[in-house]
Amino acid sequence: YLYCSYMNYLLFYEQVEEVLESEMETQDSFSEEAVPEIAVSGYGDMPKKLAAWIETNGYVRPGLTIQDLSELLNTNRTYLSGYIKSTYRMSFRDWVTGLRLEYAKRLLTDFPDRTVGEISEASGFLSLSYFTKVFTEKSGSSPARWRRLG
């Protein structure tokens, strides 16, 4: 019962938020042209906003929290967390880490002269040891070895 009531509250909140946004006549800071359509029922323009944020590599900001992202997207963190869990089937932290790892792999390939430490930092990781640990767990090899084999 509580879960259903909570979900109804979120849906109601979204409708109220959309009405307020349309009345304020502010221009949305995200371009709708470059955003792919993602059909997730009940989340309004969240897919477009999130896709635009991903396009700009917003996830590489060190120390990024779900609160920071929810404020940037003009929503609340519970709503954003629910969207990420229902769409990507993972927590916010795991989702951002995955985005950062894919970005780091691109950097490792595109910039062979940059050190692993530089790539770790450019990808938004605060610690080289954490980056190496997570990279190794997810890809099966260390970043340096992955680069050599790639």
PDB file of C-alpha atoms in Angstrom:
ATOM      1  CA  TYR A   1       0.000   0.000   0.000  1.00  0.00           C
ATOM      2  CA  LEU A   2       2.739   2.452   0.951  1.00  0.00           C
ATOM      3  CA  TYR A   3       4.653   1.747  -2.252  1.00  0.00           C
ATOM      4  CA  CYS A   4       1.565   2.413  -4.403  1.00  0.00           C
ATOM      5  CA  SER A   5       0.783   5.599  -2.496  1.00  0.00           C
ATOM      6  CA  TYR A   6       4.364   6.762  -2.917  1.00  0.00           C
ATOM      7  CA  MET A   7       4.344   6.069  -6.672  1.00  0.00           C
ATOM      8  CA  ASN A   8       1.043   7.946  -7.032  1.00  0.00           C
ATOM      9  CA  TYR A   9       2.588  10.870  -5.175  1.00  0.00           C
ATOM     10  CA  LEU A  10       5.549  10.894  -7.583  1.00  0.00           C
ATOM     11  CA  LEU A  11       3.254  10.857 -10.603  1.00  0.00           C
ATOM     12  CA  PHE A  12       1.202  13.705  -9.157  1.00  0.00           C
ATOM     13  CA  TYR A  13       4.372  15.662  -8.351  1.00  0.00           C
ATOM     14  CA  GLU A  14       5.530  15.264 -11.948  1.00  0.00           C
ATOM     15  CA  GLN A  15       2.261  16.676 -13.307  1.00  0.00           C
ATOM     16  CA  VAL A  16       2.397  19.680 -10.987  1.00  0.00           C
ATOM     17  CA  GLU A  17       6.028  20.281 -11.880  1.00  0.00           C
ATOM     18  CA  GLU A  18       5.247  20.226 -15.621  1.00  0.00           C
ATOM     19  CA  VAL A  19       2.461  22.787 -15.207  1.00  0.00           C
ATOM     20  CA  LEU A  20       4.705  25.097 -13.190  1.00  0.00           C
ATOM     21  CA  GLU A  21       7.496  24.806 -15.736  1.00  0.00           C
ATOM     22  CA  SER A  22       5.221  25.611 -18.648  1.00  0.00           C
ATOM     23  CA  GLU A  23       3.838  28.667 -16.864  1.00  0.00           C
ATOM     24  CA  MET A  24       7.267  30.042 -16.065  1.00  0.00           C
ATOM     25  CA  GLU A  25       8.051  30.331 -19.797  1.00  0.00           C
ATOM     26  CA  THR A  26      11.676  29.484 -19.304  1.00  0.00           C
ATOM     27  CA  GLN A  27      13.639  27.951 -22.085  1.00  0.00           C
ATOM     28  CA  ASP A  28      14.809  24.438 -21.434  1.00  0.00           C
ATOM     29  CA  SER A  29      18.597  24.272 -21.341  1.00  0.00           C
ATOM     30  CA  PHE A  30      18.707  20.941 -23.170  1.00  0.00           C
ATOM     31  CA  SER A  31      18.405  20.522 -26.913  1.00  0.00           C
ATOM     32  CA  GLU A  32      15.636  18.112 -27.863  1.00  0.00           C
ATOM     33  CA  GLU A  33      17.140  17.374 -31.271  1.00  0.00           C
ATOM     34  CA  ALA A  34      20.100  15.313 -30.081  1.00  0.00           C
ATOM     35  CA  VAL A  35      18.143  13.245 -27.559  1.00  0.00           C
ATOM     36  CA  PRO A  36      16.908   9.793 -28.492  1.00  0.00           C
ATOM     37  CA  GLU A  37      13.362   8.846 -27.579  1.00  0.00           C
ATOM     38  CA  ILE A  38      13.211   6.485 -24.616  1.00  0.00           C
ATOM     39  CA  ALA A  39       9.778   5.282 -23.669  1.00  0.00           C
ATOM     40  CA  VAL A  40       9.505   4.937 -19.912  1.00  0.00           C
ATOM     41  CA  SER A  41       5.974   5.333 -18.689  1.00  0.00           C
ATOM     42  CA  GLY A  42       5.356   7.969 -16.038  1.00  0.00           C
ATOM     43  CA  TYR A  43       8.634   9.858 -16.199  1.00  0.00           C
ATOM     44  CA  GLY A  44       7.756  12.724 -18.556  1.00  0.00           C
ATOM     45  CA  ASP A  45      10.776  14.392 -20.077  1.00  0.00           C
ATOM     46  CA  MET A  46      13.266  12.737 -17.713  1.00  0.00           C
ATOM     47  CA  PRO A  47      14.672  10.508 -20.510  1.00  0.00           C
ATOM     48  CA  LYS A  48      15.407  13.556 -22.682  1.00  0.00           C
ATOM     49  CA  LYS A  49      16.983  15.537 -19.873  1.00  0.00           C
ATOM     50  CA  LEU A  50      19.136  12.623 -18.778  1.00  0.00           C
ATOM     51  CA  ALA A  51      20.205  11.774 -22.333  1.00  0.00           C
ATOM     52  CA  ALA A  52      21.260  15.382 -22.899  1.00  0.00           C
ATOM     53  CA  TRP A  53      23.230  15.337 -19.651  1.00  0.00           C
ATOM     54  CA  ILE A  54      24.967  12.121 -20.713  1.00  0.00           C
ATOM     55  CA  GLU A  55      25.751  13.657 -24.147  1.00  0.00           C
ATOM     56  CA  THR A  56      27.641  16.470 -22.413  1.00  0.00           C
ATOM     57  CA  ASN A  57      29.600  13.980 -20.251  1.00  0.00           C
ATOM     58  CA  GLY A  58      28.176  15.470 -17.067  1.00  0.00           C
ATOM     59  CA  TYR A  59      28.988  12.256 -15.208  1.00  0.00           C
ATOM     60  CA  VAL A  60      32.737  12.996 -15.195  1.00  0.00           C
ATOM     61  CA  ARG A  61      32.292  15.671 -12.544  1.00  0.00           C
ATOM     62  CA  PRO A  62      34.237  14.439  -9.493  1.00  0.00           C
ATOM     63  CA  GLY A  63      32.164  13.926  -6.367  1.00  0.00           C
ATOM     64  CA  LEU A  64      28.877  13.953  -8.280  1.00  0.00           C
ATOM     65  CA  THR A  65      25.905  13.016  -6.096  1.00  0.00           C
ATOM     66  CA  ILE A  66      22.337  12.156  -6.960  1.00  0.00           C
ATOM     67  CA  GLN A  67      21.330  15.376  -5.211  1.00  0.00           C
ATOM     68  CA  ASP A  68      23.581  17.392  -7.551  1.00  0.00           C
ATOM     69  CA  LEU A  69      22.090  15.741 -10.621  1.00  0.00           C
ATOM     70  CA  SER A  70      18.511  16.066  -9.409  1.00  0.00           C
ATOM     71  CA  GLU A  71      19.015  19.806  -8.837  1.00  0.00           C
ATOM     72  CA  LEU A  72      20.527  20.171 -12.306  1.00  0.00           C
ATOM     73  CA  LEU A  73      17.542  18.368 -13.850  1.00  0.00           C
ATOM     74  CA  ASN A  74      15.018  20.276 -11.707  1.00  0.00           C
ATOM     75  CA  THR A  75      13.582  17.213 -10.024  1.00  0.00           C
ATOM     76  CA  ASN A  76      13.905  15.499  -6.675  1.00  0.00           C
ATOM     77  CA  ARG A  77      16.447  12.807  -5.926  1.00  0.00           C
ATOM     78  CA  THR A  78      13.876  10.145  -5.038  1.00  0.00           C
ATOM     79  CA  TYR A  79      12.179  10.586  -8.391  1.00  0.00           C
ATOM     80  CA  LEU A  80      15.528  10.485 -10.223  1.00  0.00           C
ATOM     81  CA  SER A  81      16.641   7.432  -8.276  1.00  0.00           C
ATOM     82  CA  GLY A  82      13.396   5.644  -9.149  1.00  0.00           C
ATOM     83  CA  TYR A  83      13.852   6.487 -12.814  1.00  0.00           C
ATOM     84  CA  ILE A  84      17.432   5.182 -12.875  1.00  0.00           C
ATOM     85  CA  LYS A  85      16.494   1.991 -11.036  1.00  0.00           C
ATOM     86  CA  SER A  86      13.526   1.270 -13.296  1.00  0.00           C
ATOM     87  CA  THR A  87      15.358   2.128 -16.525  1.00  0.00           C
ATOM     88  CA  TYR A  88      18.895   0.869 -15.955  1.00  0.00           C
ATOM     89  CA  ARG A  89      18.197  -1.738 -13.249  1.00  0.00           C
ATOM     90  CA  MET A  90      20.961  -0.439 -10.992  1.00  0.00           C
ATOM     91  CA  SER A  91      21.660   2.148  -8.337  1.00  0.00           C
ATOM     92  CA  PHE A  92      22.710   5.712  -9.147  1.00  0.00           C
ATOM     93  CA  ARG A  93      26.250   5.030  -7.964  1.00  0.00           C
ATOM     94  CA  ASP A  94      26.651   1.900 -10.103  1.00  0.00           C
ATOM     95  CA  TRP A  95      25.122   3.667 -13.096  1.00  0.00           C
ATOM     96  CA  VAL A  96      27.489   6.654 -12.872  1.00  0.00           C
ATOM     97  CA  THR A  97      30.456   4.351 -12.316  1.00  0.00           C
ATOM     98  CA  GLY A  98      29.523   2.437 -15.469  1.00  0.00           C
ATOM     99  CA  LEU A  99      29.298   5.658 -17.482  1.00  0.00           C
ATOM    100  CA  ARG A 100      32.681   6.749 -16.157  1.00  0.00           C
ATOM    101  CA  LEU A 101      34.274   3.411 -16.983  1.00  0.00           C
ATOM    102  CA  GLU A 102      33.031   3.536 -20.581  1.00  0.00           C
ATOM    103  CA  TYR A 103      34.353   7.088 -20.853  1.00  0.00           C
ATOM    104  CA  ALA A 104      37.708   5.979 -19.426  1.00  0.00           C
ATOM    105  CA  LYS A 105      37.901   3.170 -21.998  1.00  0.00           C
ATOM    106  CA  ARG A 106      37.379   5.694 -24.789  1.00  0.00           C
ATOM    107  CA  LEU A 107      40.124   7.887 -23.342  1.00  0.00           C
ATOM    108  CA  LEU A 108      42.482   4.936 -22.956  1.00  0.00           C
ATOM    109  CA  THR A 109      41.992   4.134 -26.634  1.00  0.00           C
ATOM    110  CA  ASP A 110      42.014   7.689 -27.987  1.00  0.00           C
ATOM    111  CA  PHE A 111      44.882   9.062 -25.892  1.00  0.00           C
ATOM    112  CA  PRO A 112      47.618   6.426 -25.537  1.00  0.00           C
ATOM    113  CA  ASP A 113      50.100   9.051 -24.319  1.00  0.00           C
ATOM    114  CA  ARG A 114      48.044   9.930 -21.225  1.00  0.00           C
ATOM    115  CA  THR A 115      48.746   8.089 -17.991  1.00  0.00           C
ATOM    116  CA  VAL A 116      46.170   5.899 -16.292  1.00  0.00           C
ATOM    117  CA  GLY A 117      46.126   8.404 -13.432  1.00  0.00           C
ATOM    118  CA  GLU A 118      45.280  11.253 -15.782  1.00  0.00           C
ATOM    119  CA  ILE A 119      42.508   9.213 -17.377  1.00  0.00           C
ATOM    120  CA  SER A 120      41.158   8.223 -13.989  1.00  0.00           C
ATOM    121  CA  GLU A 121      40.966  11.865 -12.963  1.00  0.00           C
ATOM    122  CA  ALA A 122      39.496  12.980 -16.306  1.00  0.00           C
ATOM    123  CA  SER A 123      36.812  10.296 -15.960  1.00  0.00           C
ATOM    124  CA  GLY A 124      35.641  11.667 -12.624  1.00  0.00           C
ATOM    125  CA  PHE A 125      37.223   9.192 -10.238  1.00  0.00           C
ATOM    126  CA  LEU A 126      38.604  10.703  -7.037  1.00  0.00           C
ATOM    127  CA  SER A 127      41.038   7.862  -6.408  1.00  0.00           C
ATOM    128  CA  LEU A 128      43.338   6.032  -8.810  1.00  0.00           C
ATOM    129  CA  SER A 129      43.235   2.912  -6.637  1.00  0.00           C
ATOM    130  CA  TYR A 130      39.420   2.840  -6.672  1.00  0.00           C
ATOM    131  CA  PHE A 131      39.397   3.400 -10.442  1.00  0.00           C
ATOM    132  CA  THR A 132      41.863   0.542 -10.971  1.00  0.00           C
ATOM    133  CA  LYS A 133      39.911  -1.765  -8.660  1.00  0.00           C
ATOM    134  CA  VAL A 134      36.539  -1.083 -10.295  1.00  0.00           C
ATOM    135  CA  PHE A 135      37.972  -1.154 -13.819  1.00  0.00           C
ATOM    136  CA  THR A 136      39.601  -4.525 -13.148  1.00  0.00           C
ATOM    137  CA  GLU A 137      36.405  -5.957 -11.639  1.00  0.00           C
ATOM    138  CA  LYS A 138      34.224  -4.834 -14.547  1.00  0.00           C
ATOM    139  CA  SER A 139      36.539  -5.466 -17.502  1.00  0.00           C
ATOM    140  CA  GLY A 140      38.625  -8.391 -16.256  1.00  0.00           C
ATOM    141  CA  SER A 141      41.971  -6.624 -16.575  1.00  0.00           C
ATOM    142  CA  SER A 142      43.744  -3.552 -15.263  1.00  0.00           C
ATOM    143  CA  PRO A 143      43.434  -0.308 -17.222  1.00  0.00           C
ATOM    144  CA  ALA A 144      47.034  -0.518 -18.427  1.00  0.00           C
ATOM    145  CA  ARG A 145      46.649  -4.108 -19.572  1.00  0.00           C
ATOM    146  CA  TRP A 146      43.280  -3.359 -21.189  1.00  0.00           C
ATOM    147  CA  ARG A 147      44.976  -0.553 -23.141  1.00  0.00           C
ATOM    148  CA  ARG A 148      47.789  -2.845 -24.317  1.00  0.00           C
ATOM    149  CA  LEU A 149      45.352  -5.584 -25.379  1.00  0.00           C
ATOM    150  CA  GLY A 150      42.884  -3.161 -26.972  1.00  0.00           C
TER     151      GLY A 150
END
